Amino acid sequence: MTMHGEDFRGPDGPDLVGDPLAGERTVVVGGGVGGLATAPYLAAMGADVTLIERNDDLGGVAARIEGEGFRFDAGPSWYLMPDVFERYFAQFGHEPDDFYALERLDPHYRIHWKDGDEVAVPDDPEAVAELFESYEPGAGAAFREYLDEAAETYRIGMERFVYEDRPRLRDWVDLDVARSARGLTFLGSMQDHAADYFDHPKLRQLVQYTLVFLGGAPHNTPALYNLMAHVDFELGVFYPENGIYSLVEALRDLGREHGVTFRTDETVTAIDPGPPATVTTERDRLRADRVVCNANPAHVERDLLPTRARRHDDDYWIDRTYAPSAYMLYLGVEGDVAPLEHHTLILPEDWEPHFETIFDEPAWPEDPAYYVNVPSLTDDDAAPEGHHTVVVLVPIAPGLDDGPEVRDRFREQVLADLATHTGVDLRDRIEFEETACVSEFAEWVNAPRGTALGLAHTLRQTGPLRPGHRGGADGLYYVGGYTTPGIGLPMCLISAEHTATAVREDATAQSLLGRLTSE
C-alpha cells in the first residue's frame, strides 16, 4: 500500500503583498469560523475591517459552554485535516503551535455496535487493514486499495476542486480539469461505492460514518467523498489544547494582530449593498465599501437584503436539502466513563432507518445512531477532578418539533440506550446539564429549519451547485459552510481564502478600470 500520510498544502493562497484594499472599509457580518478566518485576509490587504457578531461570544456554532467547572465545545469537536490549518496560518507567518498545541489521538475513536460488538480504531492504517481482515477475508487488501484511491482522490480533489474555487459550471469545462478528474468517481453514491469494496455491513459503516460530518447520508452523498477515508485513517484525528474553541480564539487573535475590530452582542438588522453599502444594526449604521456575510445566505437574502440584491427567491431556499440538525446533551458527570473514548460512536447494525428519518420521512429516530464526545479523557482542565465532560450528539431531521415533552422523552431514550449498549449509565450522576436542538440552532445562527450544519453535500449541492462567494450585488460576498467548498472547519478556512481572493480580484479590476477611465 502506498502511504499518503504526508500533508498536501495545495497552491498558494491570496496574495497578501501590497494593499489592494487600502482606504476601503469592510464589514464582516457574523463571527463564525468563516467570518473570523476572512477578516485577517482583508485587513492584511489594507482594509479597515469591522466584524459584527450577534451573540455575546465569537464562534457561531463553534461556541463554548462553561459551567460549574465543566467546559464544552458546543459544536464541532473533531480536528481533522491538519494540513489545512497549517496552510492557513502559514499565509500569515504563523503555525498552529503559535496559538494552541495539538495531541494526536490513538485510538481515533471507538465504535459500539448494538449487537454487543465493539472496536477501537487505531492510529495506524496497517492495523486498521488487519482489523478489516478480521471481519471479512480479503477485506484487508480491499481496505488498502480503497485507501490508495481515497488518497489520490484527496490529492486531486484538494488541488483542483477545493483550493481552486470553480464557482460556475463553465469553470469545470476545462481540459486540464477533465484530465485531473479522469478516474475519479463523481456520480455514484458513497453507499454503492463502499459496496464495491466490502460486503460486511460494519466495514461499510466504518468507511462511511464521516459522511455525517458533511451533513449527508450514504445514499445521497457523491462517491467523490471517499476522500474522507484518507482524512480519517491517514491524516489522523487530533485534539487542540483547550478544545476546538482554541481555533476561534486563534482566529480572533490573528484578526487583532492585523487590526480587525470586533463588535459582539450586536444584531445586524439590514444590509443594503449600495454602493456604498450600509449595514444597519440595532444600535448603529455603518458605511462600507464591501460587505462579507458569514451569516448564512438563506437568512441574509430573506431577512436582511433588499429584493434587488437577492440572487435567489424564497422557493430556492425552501427546495434545498439541508444537513441534519442535532439533539445535543452537554453533561458534567461524576465518576468513571470507561469504556468510552475521547470519540465514541454507537451504531445499530442497520442505520438506514435512522437516515430515512433525517432525509426521507422526517421523524425522531426509534433506534438512533449517535456520537459521544468525552474531551476530559484527553484534557484534564475540561472537568473538575473525578468528573468528566460528556457531549451526546444525535443527528436528527431539520425542522422537527422539539418541544419540551419530546425532548425529555428522547433524553431518557438516549441515556438508556447508552447505558444498555456501552455499560455507561450517566443518569444518576449528572451535575451539570444543558441541551441544544433544532430551536437553538435556529436561534443561535438563524439556521434554516434549525440545521446544525447547513446545506447537505448532495450531488445537486456540491461544487458549483452550492451558493458562490460573490453575492447578488457588487461589493457583497458570502463565506462559510453554505458556500464552496462546503461544511466543516477546514472547509470554512478554505472558503475564507476563496472569498478573500474574490475580493482582491474585484478590487484589482475596479482599480484598473478606474485608471483606464481617468486616462
Coordinates of C-alpha atoms in Angstrom, one line a residue:
M1 CA 0.0 0.0 0.0
T2 CA 1.3 3.4 -0.9
M3 CA 1.4 5.7 2.2
H4 CA -0.1 9.1 1.5
G5 CA 0.0 10.5 5.0
E6 CA 2.1 13.5 4.0
D7 CA 0.4 16.8 4.1
F8 CA -0.9 18.4 0.9
R9 CA -1.0 22.1 1.0
G10 CA -2.1 22.9 -2.5
P11 CA -1.5 26.2 -4.4
D12 CA -0.6 29.5 -2.8
G13 CA -3.4 31.4 -1.1
P14 CA -4.4 35.0 -1.7
D15 CA -1.6 37.5 -2.4
L16 CA -1.1 39.4 0.8
V17 CA 1.6 41.6 -0.6
G18 CA 0.5 45.2 -1.3
D19 CA -2.6 47.0 -0.2
P20 CA -5.3 46.5 -2.9
L21 CA -8.0 47.4 -0.3
A22 CA -6.1 50.4 1.2
G23 CA -8.6 53.1 2.1
E24 CA -11.6 50.7 2.0
R25 CA -13.9 49.9 4.8
T26 CA -15.2 46.3 5.0
V27 CA -17.9 44.9 7.3
V28 CA -17.9 41.2 8.1
V29 CA -21.4 40.1 9.3
G30 CA -21.1 37.0 11.5
G31 CA -18.3 35.8 13.7
G32 CA -18.4 32.1 12.9
V33 CA -15.2 30.4 11.8
G34 CA -15.7 31.5 8.2
G35 CA -16.0 35.2 9.1
L36 CA -13.2 35.1 11.6
A37 CA -10.9 33.5 9.1
T38 CA -11.8 36.0 6.3
A39 CA -11.3 39.2 8.4
P40 CA -7.4 38.8 8.8
Y41 CA -7.1 38.4 5.0
L42 CA -9.0 41.6 4.3
A43 CA -7.1 43.5 6.9
A44 CA -3.8 42.3 5.7
M45 CA -4.8 43.6 2.2
G46 CA -5.2 47.1 3.7
A47 CA -8.9 47.3 4.5
D48 CA -10.4 48.8 7.7
V49 CA -12.3 45.7 8.9
T50 CA -15.1 45.6 11.4
L51 CA -16.7 42.2 12.3
I52 CA -20.1 42.2 13.9
E53 CA -21.5 39.2 15.8
R54 CA -25.0 39.0 17.2
N55 CA -24.1 36.7 20.1
D56 CA -22.1 37.6 23.2
D57 CA -19.2 35.4 22.1
L58 CA -17.5 34.7 18.8
G59 CA -17.5 31.3 17.1
G60 CA -21.1 30.8 15.8
V61 CA -21.9 27.1 16.2
A62 CA -18.3 26.6 17.3
A63 CA -19.1 28.3 20.6
R64 CA -18.0 27.3 24.1
I65 CA -20.3 26.3 27.0
E66 CA -19.0 26.6 30.6
G67 CA -20.5 26.0 34.0
E68 CA -19.6 24.5 37.4
G69 CA -16.1 23.8 36.4
F70 CA -17.1 21.9 33.2
R71 CA -16.1 23.2 29.7
F72 CA -17.7 22.0 26.4
D73 CA -17.3 22.7 22.7
A74 CA -20.9 23.5 21.7
G75 CA -20.5 22.4 18.1
P76 CA -17.6 20.9 16.1
S77 CA -15.4 18.6 18.2
W78 CA -13.3 16.8 15.6
Y79 CA -10.0 18.4 14.5
L80 CA -9.3 16.8 11.1
M81 CA -7.2 17.7 8.0
P82 CA -4.3 19.4 10.0
D83 CA -2.7 20.3 6.7
V84 CA -5.4 22.9 6.0
F85 CA -4.9 24.6 9.3
E86 CA -1.1 24.7 8.9
R87 CA -1.6 26.2 5.4
Y88 CA -4.0 28.8 6.6
F89 CA -1.8 30.1 9.4
A90 CA 1.4 29.9 7.3
Q91 CA 0.0 32.6 5.0
F92 CA 0.2 35.0 7.9
G93 CA 3.6 33.9 9.0
H94 CA 2.3 31.6 11.8
E95 CA 1.7 28.0 12.6
P96 CA -1.0 26.5 14.7
D97 CA 1.5 25.9 17.5
D98 CA 1.8 29.7 17.9
F99 CA -1.8 29.6 19.3
Y100 CA -2.5 26.0 20.5
A101 CA -0.9 22.6 20.9
L102 CA -2.2 19.5 19.3
E103 CA -2.5 16.0 20.6
R104 CA -2.9 13.1 18.1
L105 CA -5.5 10.7 19.3
D106 CA -4.9 6.9 19.4
P107 CA -7.3 5.3 19.1
H108 CA -9.0 7.7 16.8
Y109 CA -12.4 6.6 18.2
R110 CA -14.3 3.6 19.5
I111 CA -17.4 2.1 17.9
H112 CA -20.0 0.2 19.9
W113 CA -22.5 -1.7 17.8
K114 CA -25.8 -2.5 19.3
D115 CA -25.3 -6.2 18.9
G116 CA -22.6 -6.1 21.6
D117 CA -19.6 -5.9 19.2
E118 CA -17.1 -3.1 19.7
V119 CA -13.8 -2.0 18.1
A120 CA -11.2 0.8 18.8
V121 CA -9.9 2.1 15.6
P122 CA -6.1 2.6 15.9
D123 CA -3.9 5.4 14.6
D124 CA -2.2 3.1 12.1
P125 CA -3.6 2.3 8.7
E126 CA -1.9 -1.1 8.6
A127 CA -3.5 -2.1 11.9
V128 CA -6.9 -0.9 10.5
A129 CA -6.3 -3.2 7.5
E130 CA -5.8 -6.1 9.9
L131 CA -9.0 -5.1 11.7
F132 CA -10.9 -5.2 8.4
E133 CA -9.4 -8.6 7.6
S134 CA -10.7 -9.9 10.9
Y135 CA -14.3 -9.2 9.8
E136 CA -14.1 -10.4 6.2
P137 CA -11.5 -12.5 4.3
G138 CA -9.8 -10.2 1.7
A139 CA -11.1 -7.0 3.3
G140 CA -7.6 -6.0 4.5
A141 CA -6.4 -5.9 0.9
A142 CA -9.6 -4.2 -0.2
F143 CA -9.1 -1.6 2.5
R144 CA -5.6 -0.9 1.3
E145 CA -6.9 -0.4 -2.2
Y146 CA -9.7 1.8 -1.0
L147 CA -7.3 3.9 1.0
D148 CA -5.0 4.4 -2.0
E149 CA -7.9 5.5 -4.1
A150 CA -9.1 7.8 -1.3
A151 CA -5.6 9.4 -1.0
E152 CA -5.5 10.1 -4.7
T153 CA -9.0 11.5 -4.7
Y154 CA -7.9 13.7 -1.8
R155 CA -4.8 15.0 -3.6
I156 CA -6.6 15.7 -6.9
G157 CA -9.8 16.9 -5.2
M158 CA -8.0 19.4 -2.9
E159 CA -5.7 20.6 -5.7
R160 CA -8.2 21.1 -8.5
F161 CA -11.6 21.4 -6.9
V162 CA -11.2 22.6 -3.3
Y163 CA -8.3 25.0 -3.1
E164 CA -9.2 26.3 -6.6
D165 CA -12.6 27.9 -6.5
R166 CA -14.7 27.0 -9.5
P167 CA -18.0 28.8 -8.8
R168 CA -19.6 28.4 -12.3
L169 CA -20.3 25.3 -14.3
R170 CA -18.3 26.6 -17.2
D171 CA -15.2 26.7 -14.9
W172 CA -15.5 22.9 -14.9
V173 CA -15.5 22.7 -18.7
D174 CA -11.7 22.8 -18.9
L175 CA -9.3 20.3 -20.5
D176 CA -6.9 20.4 -17.6
V177 CA -9.7 19.8 -15.1
A178 CA -11.0 17.0 -17.2
R179 CA -7.6 15.3 -17.2
S180 CA -7.2 15.8 -13.5
A181 CA -10.6 14.3 -12.8
R182 CA -10.1 11.2 -15.0
G183 CA -10.6 8.2 -12.9
L184 CA -12.4 10.0 -10.1
T185 CA -15.9 8.8 -9.2
F186 CA -18.3 11.7 -9.2
L187 CA -21.8 10.4 -9.9
G188 CA -22.3 7.3 -7.9
S189 CA -23.3 7.3 -4.2
M190 CA -21.0 6.5 -1.3
Q191 CA -23.3 3.7 -0.4
D192 CA -22.7 2.0 -3.8
H193 CA -19.0 2.8 -3.8
A194 CA -18.4 1.2 -0.4
A195 CA -20.4 -1.9 -1.5
D196 CA -17.9 -2.3 -4.4
Y197 CA -15.2 -2.9 -1.8
F198 CA -16.8 -4.5 1.2
D199 CA -19.6 -7.0 1.9
H200 CA -19.7 -6.7 5.6
P201 CA -22.1 -4.0 6.7
K202 CA -19.9 -3.0 9.6
L203 CA -17.0 -2.3 7.3
R204 CA -19.2 -0.2 5.1
Q205 CA -20.2 1.8 8.1
L206 CA -16.5 2.3 9.1
V207 CA -15.7 3.9 5.7
Q208 CA -18.9 6.0 5.6
Y209 CA -19.6 7.3 9.1
T210 CA -17.7 10.5 8.3
L211 CA -20.4 11.5 5.9
V212 CA -22.4 12.8 8.9
F213 CA -19.7 15.4 9.2
L214 CA -20.6 16.6 5.7
G215 CA -24.3 16.6 6.5
G216 CA -25.2 13.7 4.3
A217 CA -26.1 10.1 4.2
P218 CA -24.5 7.2 2.3
H219 CA -27.3 7.1 -0.3
N220 CA -27.2 10.8 -1.2
T221 CA -23.6 11.7 -0.9
P222 CA -21.4 11.5 -4.0
A223 CA -18.7 8.8 -4.1
L224 CA -16.2 11.6 -4.5
Y225 CA -16.2 11.9 -0.8
N226 CA -14.4 8.6 -0.4
L227 CA -11.5 11.1 0.2
M228 CA -12.8 11.2 3.8
A229 CA -11.2 7.8 4.4
H230 CA -7.8 9.4 3.7
V231 CA -8.7 12.2 6.2
D232 CA -9.8 9.7 8.8
F233 CA -7.3 6.8 8.6
E234 CA -4.1 8.5 7.4
L235 CA -4.1 12.2 8.2
G236 CA -5.1 11.5 11.7
V237 CA -7.5 12.7 14.4
F238 CA -6.3 15.5 16.7
Y239 CA -7.4 17.4 19.8
P240 CA -6.4 21.1 20.2
E241 CA -5.3 22.2 23.6
N242 CA -8.4 23.6 25.5
G243 CA -10.7 22.3 22.8
I244 CA -11.9 23.4 19.4
Y245 CA -12.7 26.9 20.8
S246 CA -8.9 27.4 20.8
L247 CA -9.2 27.8 17.0
V248 CA -11.8 30.5 17.5
E249 CA -9.5 32.3 19.9
A250 CA -6.6 31.9 17.5
L251 CA -8.5 33.5 14.6
R252 CA -9.7 36.3 16.9
D253 CA -6.1 36.9 18.0
L254 CA -4.8 36.8 14.4
G255 CA -7.5 39.4 13.4
R256 CA -6.5 41.7 16.3
E257 CA -2.9 41.3 15.2
H258 CA -3.9 42.8 11.8
G259 CA -6.2 45.5 13.2
V260 CA -9.7 43.9 12.9
T261 CA -12.3 45.5 15.2
F262 CA -14.7 43.0 16.8
R263 CA -18.2 44.0 17.9
T264 CA -20.2 41.3 19.7
D265 CA -23.8 41.3 21.2
E266 CA -24.9 43.4 18.2
T267 CA -27.5 42.2 15.7
V268 CA -27.5 43.2 12.1
T269 CA -31.0 44.1 11.0
A270 CA -30.5 45.2 7.4
I271 CA -27.8 45.2 4.6
D272 CA -28.0 47.5 1.6
P273 CA -25.1 46.7 -0.8
G274 CA -25.2 50.2 -2.2
P275 CA -22.8 51.4 -3.4
P276 CA -21.8 52.5 -0.9
A277 CA -23.0 49.7 1.3
T278 CA -24.9 50.3 4.5
V279 CA -25.0 47.8 7.4
T280 CA -27.7 48.6 9.9
T281 CA -27.6 47.1 13.4
E282 CA -29.9 47.5 16.3
R283 CA -27.8 50.4 17.6
D284 CA -25.7 51.7 14.7
R285 CA -25.4 52.3 11.0
L286 CA -22.1 51.6 9.2
R287 CA -21.0 52.6 5.8
A288 CA -18.8 50.2 3.9
D289 CA -17.2 49.6 0.5
R290 CA -17.7 45.8 0.8
V291 CA -19.8 43.5 3.0
V292 CA -18.8 39.9 3.7
C293 CA -21.6 37.8 5.1
N294 CA -20.7 34.8 7.3
A295 CA -24.4 34.8 8.3
N296 CA -25.9 32.1 6.1
P297 CA -27.1 33.3 2.7
A298 CA -30.7 32.0 3.2
H299 CA -31.1 34.3 6.2
V300 CA -29.3 37.2 4.5
E301 CA -31.4 37.0 1.4
R302 CA -34.7 36.5 3.0
D303 CA -34.3 38.8 6.1
L304 CA -31.6 41.4 5.5
L305 CA -31.2 42.3 1.8
P306 CA -33.5 44.5 -0.4
T307 CA -35.2 42.5 -3.1
R308 CA -32.9 43.9 -5.9
A309 CA -29.8 42.4 -4.2
R310 CA -31.1 38.9 -3.8
R311 CA -29.8 36.2 -6.0
H312 CA -32.4 33.6 -5.1
D313 CA -36.1 33.7 -4.3
D314 CA -37.8 32.0 -1.3
D315 CA -38.6 28.9 -3.3
Y316 CA -34.9 28.2 -3.9
W317 CA -34.2 28.1 -0.2
I318 CA -37.3 26.0 0.6
D319 CA -36.3 23.4 -2.0
R320 CA -32.7 23.0 -0.7
T321 CA -31.7 19.7 1.0
Y322 CA -30.5 20.7 4.5
A323 CA -28.0 18.8 6.5
P324 CA -29.2 17.3 9.8
S325 CA -30.0 19.2 12.9
A326 CA -28.8 17.6 16.1
Y327 CA -30.1 16.7 19.6
M328 CA -27.3 17.7 21.9
L329 CA -26.7 16.9 25.5
Y330 CA -23.9 18.7 27.4
L331 CA -23.4 16.7 30.6
G332 CA -21.0 17.2 33.5
V333 CA -20.9 13.9 35.3
E334 CA -19.2 12.4 38.4
G335 CA -17.1 9.3 38.2
D336 CA -15.7 7.0 35.5
V337 CA -17.0 6.7 32.0
A338 CA -15.0 3.7 30.7
P339 CA -15.0 2.2 28.1
L340 CA -15.9 5.4 26.3
E341 CA -13.1 7.1 24.4
H342 CA -12.5 10.7 23.5
H343 CA -14.7 10.0 20.4
T344 CA -17.2 7.1 20.6
L345 CA -19.9 6.1 18.1
I346 CA -22.9 4.0 19.0
L347 CA -24.4 2.4 15.9
P348 CA -27.1 -0.1 15.1
E349 CA -26.1 -2.7 12.6
D350 CA -28.7 -1.3 10.2
W351 CA -28.5 2.5 10.2
E352 CA -30.7 3.0 7.2
P353 CA -33.9 3.6 9.2
H354 CA -32.2 6.4 11.1
F355 CA -31.0 8.1 7.8
E356 CA -34.6 7.7 6.5
T357 CA -35.9 9.7 9.4
I358 CA -33.5 12.5 8.6
F359 CA -33.8 12.8 4.8
D360 CA -36.9 10.9 3.6
E361 CA -39.6 10.8 6.3
P362 CA -38.6 13.3 9.0
A363 CA -39.2 11.9 12.5
W364 CA -37.4 11.3 15.7
P365 CA -35.4 8.1 15.3
E366 CA -36.6 5.0 17.1
D367 CA -33.2 3.3 17.1
P368 CA -30.7 6.1 16.8
A369 CA -27.1 6.1 15.7
Y370 CA -25.2 8.7 17.7
Y371 CA -21.9 10.1 18.8
V372 CA -20.4 10.7 22.3
N373 CA -17.5 13.1 22.9
V374 CA -15.6 12.9 26.2
P375 CA -12.8 15.6 25.9
S376 CA -12.0 15.3 29.6
L377 CA -10.3 12.0 28.9
T378 CA -7.7 13.9 27.0
D379 CA -7.9 17.4 28.7
D380 CA -7.8 17.4 32.5
D381 CA -8.9 21.0 32.5
A382 CA -12.2 20.2 30.8
A383 CA -13.8 19.0 34.1
P384 CA -13.2 19.0 37.8
E385 CA -11.1 16.2 39.3
G386 CA -13.1 13.0 39.4
H387 CA -15.6 14.2 36.8
H388 CA -16.0 14.2 33.0
T389 CA -17.5 16.3 30.4
V390 CA -19.7 14.3 28.1
V391 CA -21.4 15.5 24.9
V392 CA -24.0 13.4 23.2
L393 CA -25.0 14.2 19.6
V394 CA -27.8 12.5 17.8
P395 CA -28.3 13.6 14.2
I396 CA -32.0 14.4 13.5
A397 CA -34.0 15.8 10.7
P398 CA -34.0 19.6 10.5
G399 CA -37.4 21.3 11.2
L400 CA -38.6 18.7 13.7
D401 CA -40.9 19.8 16.5
D402 CA -38.5 19.9 19.5
G403 CA -40.8 21.0 22.3
P404 CA -40.1 20.2 26.0
E405 CA -42.1 16.9 26.1
V406 CA -40.5 15.3 23.1
R407 CA -37.0 16.4 24.2
D408 CA -37.5 15.0 27.7
R409 CA -38.7 11.7 26.2
F410 CA -35.8 11.5 23.8
R411 CA -33.3 12.3 26.5
E412 CA -34.4 9.3 28.5
Q413 CA -34.4 7.1 25.4
V414 CA -30.8 8.1 24.5
L415 CA -29.4 7.8 28.0
A416 CA -31.0 4.4 28.5
D417 CA -29.6 3.3 25.1
L418 CA -26.1 4.5 26.1
A419 CA -26.3 2.5 29.3
T420 CA -27.6 -0.6 27.5
H421 CA -25.0 -0.7 24.7
T422 CA -21.9 0.7 26.4
G423 CA -22.5 -0.1 30.1
V424 CA -22.1 3.6 31.0
D425 CA -25.1 4.8 32.9
L426 CA -24.9 8.6 33.5
R427 CA -28.4 9.2 34.7
D428 CA -27.8 9.3 38.5
R429 CA -24.6 11.3 38.4
I430 CA -25.2 14.3 36.2
E431 CA -24.1 17.5 38.0
F432 CA -24.4 19.9 35.0
E433 CA -26.6 19.8 32.0
E434 CA -27.5 21.9 29.0
T435 CA -29.2 20.8 25.8
A436 CA -29.5 22.2 22.2
C437 CA -31.7 21.1 19.4
V438 CA -33.5 22.5 16.3
S439 CA -34.7 25.6 18.1
E440 CA -31.3 26.6 19.5
F441 CA -29.6 26.3 16.1
A442 CA -32.3 28.4 14.6
E443 CA -31.8 31.0 17.4
W444 CA -28.0 31.0 17.6
V445 CA -27.2 31.4 13.9
N446 CA -30.6 31.9 12.1
A447 CA -30.1 28.4 10.6
P448 CA -32.8 27.5 8.1
R449 CA -35.1 24.8 9.7
G450 CA -32.6 24.6 12.6
T451 CA -30.0 22.7 10.6
A452 CA -26.8 22.2 12.6
L453 CA -24.5 22.2 9.6
G454 CA -26.0 23.9 6.6
L455 CA -26.6 22.6 3.1
A456 CA -26.0 18.9 2.7
H457 CA -23.4 17.7 0.2
T458 CA -25.7 16.0 -2.2
L459 CA -24.8 15.8 -5.9
R460 CA -27.0 18.8 -6.6
Q461 CA -25.4 20.8 -3.9
T462 CA -21.7 20.1 -4.5
G463 CA -19.1 22.3 -6.2
P464 CA -20.6 25.0 -8.5
L465 CA -24.1 24.0 -7.5
R466 CA -23.6 25.4 -4.0
P467 CA -24.0 29.2 -3.4
G468 CA -21.0 31.1 -4.6
H469 CA -18.8 33.6 -2.8
R470 CA -20.0 36.7 -4.7
G471 CA -23.5 37.9 -3.8
G472 CA -26.2 39.3 -6.0
A473 CA -24.8 42.8 -5.9
D474 CA -21.3 44.3 -6.4
G475 CA -19.4 44.5 -3.1
L476 CA -21.5 41.7 -1.5
Y477 CA -19.8 38.4 -0.6
Y478 CA -20.5 35.2 1.3
V479 CA -18.3 32.9 3.3
G480 CA -18.8 29.7 5.4
G481 CA -20.2 26.3 5.2
Y482 CA -23.1 27.2 2.9
T483 CA -20.7 28.2 0.2
T484 CA -18.0 26.2 -1.6
P485 CA -16.1 24.1 -0.7
G486 CA -18.7 23.2 2.0
I487 CA -19.2 22.0 5.5
G488 CA -16.6 21.7 8.3
L489 CA -13.9 23.7 10.0
P490 CA -11.2 23.1 7.3
M491 CA -13.6 23.9 4.5
C492 CA -14.6 27.2 6.3
L493 CA -10.9 28.2 6.3
I494 CA -10.7 27.5 2.6
S495 CA -13.9 29.3 2.0
A496 CA -12.4 32.3 3.7
E497 CA -9.5 32.1 1.2
H498 CA -11.9 31.9 -1.7
T499 CA -13.8 34.9 -0.5
A500 CA -10.7 37.0 0.1
T501 CA -9.4 36.0 -3.4
A502 CA -12.7 37.2 -4.9
V503 CA -12.5 40.5 -3.0
R504 CA -8.9 41.0 -4.2
E505 CA -9.7 40.2 -7.8
D506 CA -12.7 42.6 -7.8
A507 CA -10.7 45.4 -6.1
T508 CA -7.9 45.0 -8.6
A509 CA -10.3 45.0 -11.6
Q510 CA -12.1 48.1 -10.2
S511 CA -8.8 49.9 -9.7
L512 CA -7.6 49.1 -13.2
L513 CA -11.0 50.2 -14.6
G514 CA -10.7 53.5 -12.7
R515 CA -7.3 54.2 -14.1
L516 CA -8.3 53.5 -17.6
T517 CA -11.4 55.7 -17.3
S518 CA -9.4 58.6 -15.9
E519 CA -6.8 58.4 -18.8

